[in-house]
mmCIF file of C-alpha atoms in Angstrom:
data_model
loop_
_atom_site.group_PDB
_atom_site.id
_atom_site.type_symbol
_atom_site.label_atom_id
_atom_site.label_comp_id
_atom_site.label_asym_id
_atom_site.label_seq_id
_atom_site.Cartn_x
_atom_site.Cartn_y
_atom_site.Cartn_z
ATOM 1 C CA SER B 1 20.860 160.813 74.441
ATOM 2 C CA HIS B 2 20.856 161.079 70.768
ATOM 3 C CA LEU B 3 20.970 157.275 70.758
ATOM 4 C CA SER B 4 18.197 154.663 70.676
ATOM 5 C CA ARG B 5 17.701 152.130 73.170
ATOM 6 C CA ARG B 6 19.289 149.602 70.749
ATOM 7 C CA GLY B 7 22.765 152.111 70.532
ATOM 8 C CA GLU B 8 21.529 153.026 67.258
ATOM 9 C CA PRO B 9 21.085 156.859 65.847
ATOM 10 C CA ARG B 10 17.554 158.213 66.474
ATOM 11 C CA ARG B 11 15.981 159.166 63.211
ATOM 12 C CA ARG B 12 14.646 162.521 63.083
ATOM 13 C CA GLN B 13 12.449 164.633 60.504
ATOM 14 C CA THR B 14 12.496 168.247 60.092
ATOM 15 C CA LEU B 15 9.275 170.257 59.894
ATOM 16 C CA ASN B 16 9.545 174.292 58.629
ATOM 17 C CA PHE B 17 6.292 176.167 60.038
ATOM 18 C CA LEU B 18 5.555 179.707 60.824
ATOM 19 C CA GLY B 19 9.238 180.900 60.610
ATOM 20 C CA ARG B 20 10.706 177.718 62.684
ATOM 21 C CA THR B 21 12.405 174.778 62.354
ATOM 22 C CA PHE B 22 11.429 172.007 63.883
ATOM 23 C CA ILE B 23 13.238 168.747 64.214
ATOM 24 C CA PHE B 24 10.980 165.350 65.477
ATOM 25 C CA SER B 25 11.862 162.081 66.081
ATOM 26 C CA ARG B 26 10.014 159.298 64.326
ATOM 27 C CA PHE B 27 7.068 159.709 66.197
ATOM 28 C CA GLN B 28 6.797 163.348 66.651
ATOM 29 C CA ARG B 29 6.298 163.516 70.486
ATOM 30 C CA THR B 30 10.075 163.836 71.003
ATOM 31 C CA TYR B 31 11.424 167.132 69.509
ATOM 32 C CA LEU B 32 14.049 169.438 69.337
ATOM 33 C CA LEU B 33 12.695 173.201 68.700
ATOM 34 C CA ARG B 34 15.006 175.570 66.963
ATOM 35 C CA SER B 35 14.590 179.187 66.415
ATOM 36 C CA PHE B 36 16.070 180.598 63.405
ATOM 37 C CA GLN B 37 16.824 183.754 65.202
ATOM 38 C CA LYS B 38 17.911 183.176 68.644
ATOM 39 C CA SER B 39 16.797 180.186 70.468
ATOM 40 C CA PRO B 40 19.235 177.014 71.411
ATOM 41 C CA ASP B 41 17.966 173.396 70.472
ATOM 42 C CA ILE B 42 15.626 172.234 73.165
ATOM 43 C CA ASP B 43 15.425 168.740 73.746
ATOM 44 C CA THR B 44 12.633 167.608 75.517
ATOM 45 C CA SER B 45 13.224 163.787 75.633
ATOM 46 C CA SER B 46 11.870 162.483 78.875
ATOM 47 C CA SER B 47 9.139 160.449 80.015
ATOM 48 C CA GLY B 48 6.515 160.150 83.024
ATOM 49 C CA SER B 49 3.218 158.427 83.617
ATOM 50 C CA LYS B 50 -0.215 159.870 84.338
ATOM 51 C CA SER B 51 -2.129 157.199 86.392
ATOM 52 C CA LYS B 52 -2.437 158.209 90.050
ATOM 53 C CA SER B 53 -0.400 154.798 91.120
ATOM 54 C CA SER B 54 1.936 155.429 88.108
ATOM 55 C CA PRO B 55 1.989 152.262 86.234
ATOM 56 C CA PRO B 56 4.272 152.137 82.989
ATOM 57 C CA HIS B 57 2.806 154.964 80.683
ATOM 58 C CA ASN B 58 2.779 152.656 77.625
ATOM 59 C CA LYS B 59 0.296 150.431 79.081
ATOM 60 C CA MET B 60 -2.344 153.575 79.111
ATOM 61 C CA GLY B 61 -4.773 153.707 76.069
ATOM 62 C CA ASN B 62 -7.183 151.560 74.470
ATOM 63 C CA GLY B 63 -5.042 150.723 72.075
ATOM 64 C CA HIS B 64 -7.992 151.423 69.052
ATOM 65 C CA ALA B 65 -6.595 152.283 65.918
ATOM 66 C CA ALA B 66 -10.018 153.120 64.201
ATOM 67 C CA PRO B 67 -11.977 156.195 65.316
ATOM 68 C CA ALA B 68 -14.779 155.069 67.771
ATOM 69 C CA GLN B 69 -16.011 158.817 67.845
ATOM 70 C CA GLU B 70 -18.954 159.919 65.266
ATOM 71 C CA TRP B 71 -18.614 163.756 65.218
ATOM 72 C CA ASP B 72 -22.141 165.681 64.649
ATOM 73 C CA MET B 73 -21.182 168.303 62.281
ATOM 74 C CA ASN B 74 -25.059 169.484 62.518
ATOM 75 C CA ILE B 75 -24.741 170.491 65.908
ATOM 76 C CA ALA B 76 -25.601 174.388 66.186
ATOM 77 C CA MET B 77 -23.388 176.835 66.965
ATOM 78 C CA PRO B 78 -22.912 180.645 67.773
ATOM 79 C CA SER B 79 -22.713 182.745 64.407
ATOM 80 C CA ASN B 80 -20.318 185.238 65.198
ATOM 81 C CA THR B 81 -18.046 187.716 63.581
ATOM 82 C CA ALA B 82 -13.994 187.677 63.627
ATOM 83 C CA ALA B 83 -14.539 190.635 66.340
ATOM 84 C CA THR B 84 -17.267 188.967 68.386
ATOM 85 C CA MET B 85 -15.626 185.342 67.986
ATOM 86 C CA SER B 86 -15.422 183.161 71.294
ATOM 87 C CA SER B 87 -12.857 183.322 73.456
ATOM 88 C CA LYS B 88 -12.806 179.555 74.315
ATOM 89 C CA VAL B 89 -10.729 177.015 72.989
ATOM 90 C CA THR B 90 -10.804 173.056 73.342
ATOM 91 C CA VAL B 91 -8.220 170.804 71.605
ATOM 92 C CA GLY B 92 -7.197 167.164 72.054
ATOM 93 C CA ALA B 93 -3.434 166.372 70.932
ATOM 94 C CA GLY B 94 -2.516 163.622 72.815
ATOM 95 C CA CYS B 95 -2.024 163.344 76.492
ATOM 96 C CA TYR B 96 -3.351 166.344 78.082
ATOM 97 C CA TRP B 97 -0.578 167.107 80.270
ATOM 98 C CA GLY B 98 1.628 168.044 77.296
ATOM 99 C CA THR B 99 -1.425 170.009 75.742
ATOM 100 C CA GLU B 100 -1.879 171.961 78.770
ATOM 101 C CA LYS B 101 1.874 172.558 78.879
ATOM 102 C CA TYR B 102 2.374 173.254 75.472
ATOM 103 C CA ILE B 103 -0.315 175.724 75.048
ATOM 104 C CA LYS B 104 -0.291 177.615 78.582
ATOM 105 C CA LYS B 105 3.456 177.568 78.497
ATOM 106 C CA ASP B 106 4.908 177.680 75.078
ATOM 107 C CA TRP B 107 1.753 179.650 73.191
ATOM 108 C CA LYS B 108 3.187 183.246 72.540
ATOM 109 C CA GLY B 109 0.411 184.620 70.358
ATOM 110 C CA GLY B 110 -1.842 185.220 73.080
ATOM 111 C CA LYS B 111 -2.399 184.583 76.799
ATOM 112 C CA ILE B 112 -3.978 181.653 78.304
ATOM 113 C CA ILE B 113 -6.387 183.449 81.177
ATOM 114 C CA ARG B 114 -7.966 179.990 82.284
ATOM 115 C CA GLY B 115 -7.591 176.155 81.550
ATOM 116 C CA ALA B 116 -8.424 172.925 82.945
ATOM 117 C CA VAL B 117 -7.791 169.285 81.222
ATOM 118 C CA GLY B 118 -10.423 167.370 80.936
ATOM 119 C CA PHE B 119 -12.501 165.504 78.316
ATOM 120 C CA MET B 120 -14.777 166.114 75.484
ATOM 121 C CA GLY B 121 -16.732 163.420 73.505
ATOM 122 C CA PRO B 122 -19.528 163.059 70.801
ATOM 123 C CA GLU B 123 -23.163 164.345 71.687
ATOM 124 C CA GLY B 124 -24.855 162.306 73.498
ATOM 125 C CA SER B 125 -21.867 160.208 75.256
ATOM 126 C CA VAL B 126 -21.831 159.564 78.685
ATOM 127 C CA LYS B 127 -21.527 162.410 81.322
ATOM 128 C CA ASN B 128 -19.044 163.395 83.706
ATOM 129 C CA PRO B 129 -16.451 159.910 82.763
ATOM 130 C CA SER B 130 -13.705 159.363 84.838
ATOM 131 C CA TYR B 131 -10.181 159.024 83.792
ATOM 132 C CA GLU B 132 -10.376 155.486 84.074
ATOM 133 C CA ALA B 133 -14.095 154.983 81.904
ATOM 134 C CA VAL B 134 -12.441 157.173 79.108
ATOM 135 C CA CYS B 135 -9.066 155.016 79.045
ATOM 136 C CA THR B 136 -11.485 152.114 78.199
ATOM 137 C CA GLY B 137 -12.460 154.051 74.488
ATOM 138 C CA ALA B 138 -16.025 152.841 75.500
ATOM 139 C CA THR B 139 -17.162 156.489 76.687
ATOM 140 C CA GLY B 140 -15.450 157.989 72.948
ATOM 141 C CA HIS B 141 -14.307 161.013 74.961
ATOM 142 C CA VAL B 142 -10.972 162.592 73.979
ATOM 143 C CA GLU B 143 -8.400 164.175 76.528
ATOM 144 C CA VAL B 144 -8.590 167.734 76.037
ATOM 145 C CA TYR B 145 -7.283 171.295 77.177
ATOM 146 C CA ASP B 146 -10.136 173.650 77.463
ATOM 147 C CA CYS B 147 -9.137 177.289 77.994
ATOM 148 C CA ASP B 148 -9.941 180.836 77.588
ATOM 149 C CA TYR B 149 -7.305 183.335 75.680
ATOM 150 C CA ASP B 150 -6.909 186.858 75.441
ATOM 151 C CA VAL B 151 -4.996 188.959 73.046
ATOM 152 C CA ILE B 152 -1.553 190.613 73.167
ATOM 153 C CA ASP B 153 -0.885 194.158 71.831
ATOM 154 C CA ASP B 154 -4.421 194.934 70.772
ATOM 155 C CA ALA B 155 -4.244 192.129 67.815
ATOM 156 C CA PRO B 156 -7.443 190.929 66.606
ATOM 157 C CA LYS B 157 -8.923 187.700 67.849
ATOM 158 C CA ASP B 158 -9.461 185.719 64.864
ATOM 159 C CA VAL B 159 -5.564 186.447 64.309
ATOM 160 C CA THR B 160 -4.554 185.498 68.068
ATOM 161 C CA TYR B 161 -7.092 182.286 67.795
ATOM 162 C CA GLU B 162 -5.511 181.264 64.350
ATOM 163 C CA SER B 163 -1.850 181.715 65.949
ATOM 164 C CA LEU B 164 -2.953 179.147 68.614
ATOM 165 C CA ILE B 165 -4.284 176.582 66.194
ATOM 166 C CA LYS B 166 -1.108 176.864 64.005
ATOM 167 C CA HIS B 167 0.937 176.137 67.251
ATOM 168 C CA PHE B 168 -1.492 173.350 68.204
ATOM 169 C CA PHE B 169 -0.125 171.421 65.064
ATOM 170 C CA MET B 170 3.684 172.113 65.777
ATOM 171 C CA PHE B 171 3.696 170.312 69.292
ATOM 172 C CA HIS B 172 2.099 166.947 68.421
ATOM 173 C CA ASP B 173 1.882 164.579 64.833
ATOM 174 C CA PRO B 174 -1.724 165.159 63.554
ATOM 175 C CA THR B 175 -1.470 162.336 61.048
ATOM 176 C CA THR B 176 -0.943 159.426 63.558
ATOM 177 C CA LEU B 177 -4.793 158.400 64.044
ATOM 178 C CA ASN B 178 -5.749 158.140 67.882
ATOM 179 C CA ARG B 179 -1.946 157.927 68.754
ATOM 180 C CA GLN B 180 0.895 160.118 69.918
ATOM 181 C CA GLY B 181 4.048 157.800 70.509
ATOM 182 C CA ASN B 182 3.295 154.828 72.547
ATOM 183 C CA ASP B 183 0.118 156.547 73.739
ATOM 184 C CA ALA B 184 -2.490 154.606 71.679
ATOM 185 C CA GLY B 185 -6.101 154.919 71.714
ATOM 186 C CA THR B 186 -9.207 157.081 70.870
ATOM 187 C CA GLN B 187 -8.754 159.383 73.758
ATOM 188 C CA TYR B 188 -5.646 160.720 72.441
ATOM 189 C CA ALA B 189 -7.430 161.743 69.114
ATOM 190 C CA SER B 190 -6.083 165.191 66.925
ATOM 191 C CA VAL B 191 -9.500 167.097 67.485
ATOM 192 C CA ILE B 192 -10.266 170.742 67.354
ATOM 193 C CA PHE B 193 -13.468 171.135 68.826
ATOM 194 C CA CYS B 194 -14.963 174.841 67.588
ATOM 195 C CA HIS B 195 -17.302 176.806 69.741
ATOM 196 C CA ASP B 196 -18.479 179.440 66.866
ATOM 197 C CA ASN B 197 -18.681 179.434 63.181
ATOM 198 C CA VAL B 198 -15.444 181.560 62.755
ATOM 199 C CA GLN B 199 -13.630 179.017 64.672
ATOM 200 C CA LEU B 200 -14.862 176.432 62.446
ATOM 201 C CA GLU B 201 -13.555 178.491 59.435
ATOM 202 C CA ILE B 202 -10.291 178.903 60.557
ATOM 203 C CA ALA B 203 -9.437 175.739 62.261
ATOM 204 C CA THR B 204 -10.435 173.913 58.691
ATOM 205 C CA ARG B 205 -8.487 176.391 56.781
ATOM 206 C CA VAL B 206 -5.468 176.252 58.782
ATOM 207 C CA LYS B 207 -5.817 172.166 58.409
ATOM 208 C CA GLU B 208 -6.299 172.550 54.645
ATOM 209 C CA GLU B 209 -3.088 174.653 54.397
ATOM 210 C CA LEU B 210 -0.890 172.560 56.173
ATOM 211 C CA GLN B 211 -2.276 169.243 54.265
ATOM 212 C CA ALA B 212 -1.190 171.293 51.179
ATOM 213 C CA LEU B 213 2.116 171.827 52.638
ATOM 214 C CA VAL B 214 2.442 168.063 53.392
ATOM 215 C CA ASP B 215 1.714 167.292 50.298
ATOM 216 C CA ALA B 216 4.394 169.429 48.868
ATOM 217 C CA GLY B 217 7.004 167.950 51.171
ATOM 218 C CA LYS B 218 7.377 171.271 52.909
ATOM 219 C CA VAL B 219 6.331 170.134 55.992
ATOM 220 C CA LYS B 220 6.956 166.284 57.440
ATOM 221 C CA TYR B 221 5.495 164.420 60.112
ATOM 222 C CA SER B 222 5.331 160.530 60.025
ATOM 223 C CA GLY B 223 2.564 160.258 57.870
ATOM 224 C CA PRO B 224 0.899 161.685 54.701
ATOM 225 C CA THR B 225 -2.640 162.801 55.785
ATOM 226 C CA VAL B 226 -3.573 165.506 58.747
ATOM 227 C CA SER B 227 -6.157 163.161 60.250
ATOM 228 C CA THR B 228 -7.487 166.383 62.693
ATOM 229 C CA ALA B 229 -11.096 166.200 63.284
ATOM 230 C CA VAL B 230 -12.430 169.680 63.064
ATOM 231 C CA VAL B 231 -15.934 169.456 64.993
ATOM 232 C CA PRO B 232 -18.092 171.587 66.887
ATOM 233 C CA ALA B 233 -17.620 171.723 70.573
ATOM 234 C CA THR B 234 -19.988 169.433 72.960
ATOM 235 C CA THR B 235 -19.772 169.533 77.016
ATOM 236 C CA PHE B 236 -16.639 169.669 78.655
ATOM 237 C CA TYR B 237 -15.997 167.602 81.551
ATOM 238 C CA PRO B 238 -13.291 168.660 83.896
ATOM 239 C CA ALA B 239 -10.430 165.787 85.047
ATOM 240 C CA GLU B 240 -10.052 164.754 88.321
ATOM 241 C CA ALA B 241 -8.225 167.689 90.435
ATOM 242 C CA TYR B 242 -4.768 165.487 90.530
ATOM 243 C CA HIS B 243 -4.941 165.748 86.835
ATOM 244 C CA GLN B 244 -5.053 169.589 86.779
ATOM 245 C CA ALA B 245 -1.743 171.455 86.171
ATOM 246 C CA TYR B 246 -0.041 168.074 86.737
ATOM 247 C CA LEU B 247 3.349 169.031 85.149
ATOM 248 C CA GLU B 248 3.528 172.438 86.966
ATOM 249 C CA ASN B 249 2.492 170.718 90.184
ATOM 250 C CA ASN B 250 5.006 167.759 89.760
ATOM 251 C CA PRO B 251 8.014 169.508 88.150
ATOM 252 C CA GLY B 252 9.959 166.441 87.593
ATOM 253 C CA VAL B 253 7.389 164.516 85.637
ATOM 254 C CA HIS B 254 7.147 165.587 81.691
ATOM 255 C CA PRO B 255 4.382 164.280 78.857
ATOM 256 C CA TYR B 256 5.297 160.871 77.467
ATOM 257 C CA LEU B 257 8.035 161.283 75.423
ATOM 258 C CA ILE B 258 9.227 158.140 73.358
ATOM 259 C CA PRO B 259 12.756 157.671 72.876
ATOM 260 C CA ILE B 260 13.496 156.349 69.432
#
């Protein structure tokens, strides 16, 4: 439906990025994707919950509006070149079910050869946190998708990584601090965890380029500031088994998309 629960037309925003037009709801997580060349409109406005016992999804999250995480930018990272850079990617973009799906299934700039959803937090944070512990906000961990990619058509590794990072900014709203739609809490922070100096440089540059487009009014999100953290990676902790490939294993469930 293109009407809100109040019977009013849904409010939309457009985003032009990488040769495609994205039409977003006010909270960005409900969106239509239109290719200029051939793709029809795709409306993914449906909802799901992510607890094993399936409570209402809008009750998930710790509700923290201010960042609990304090990221250490002094963590030593490998110093690589564009040719030898890491093929590992770890990003947080809200609910990790959706992050996994949008990267694993929808990214066309390379191929994912391994991946898992889980948690990554500040240096020195609790080891092996449970999903329930992360939801309290006390651990500081972020829900992430951790994966390894490979290039296609002999594309350079750095170009492939940049393509993935630009794709990352297409499927969530990086201007809503610690929130995606009704998913509110520090575990839903927008974060790019970098595994070497090359990734840090590329991710920082792409974020700055995107901010310039937002400032110029050429890209529109619900807010004016790209709040995505670009930080050194720490230890990745896989989530419980039932969270892995959840949408693939439960085709009737979709990542939470808030109806506007």
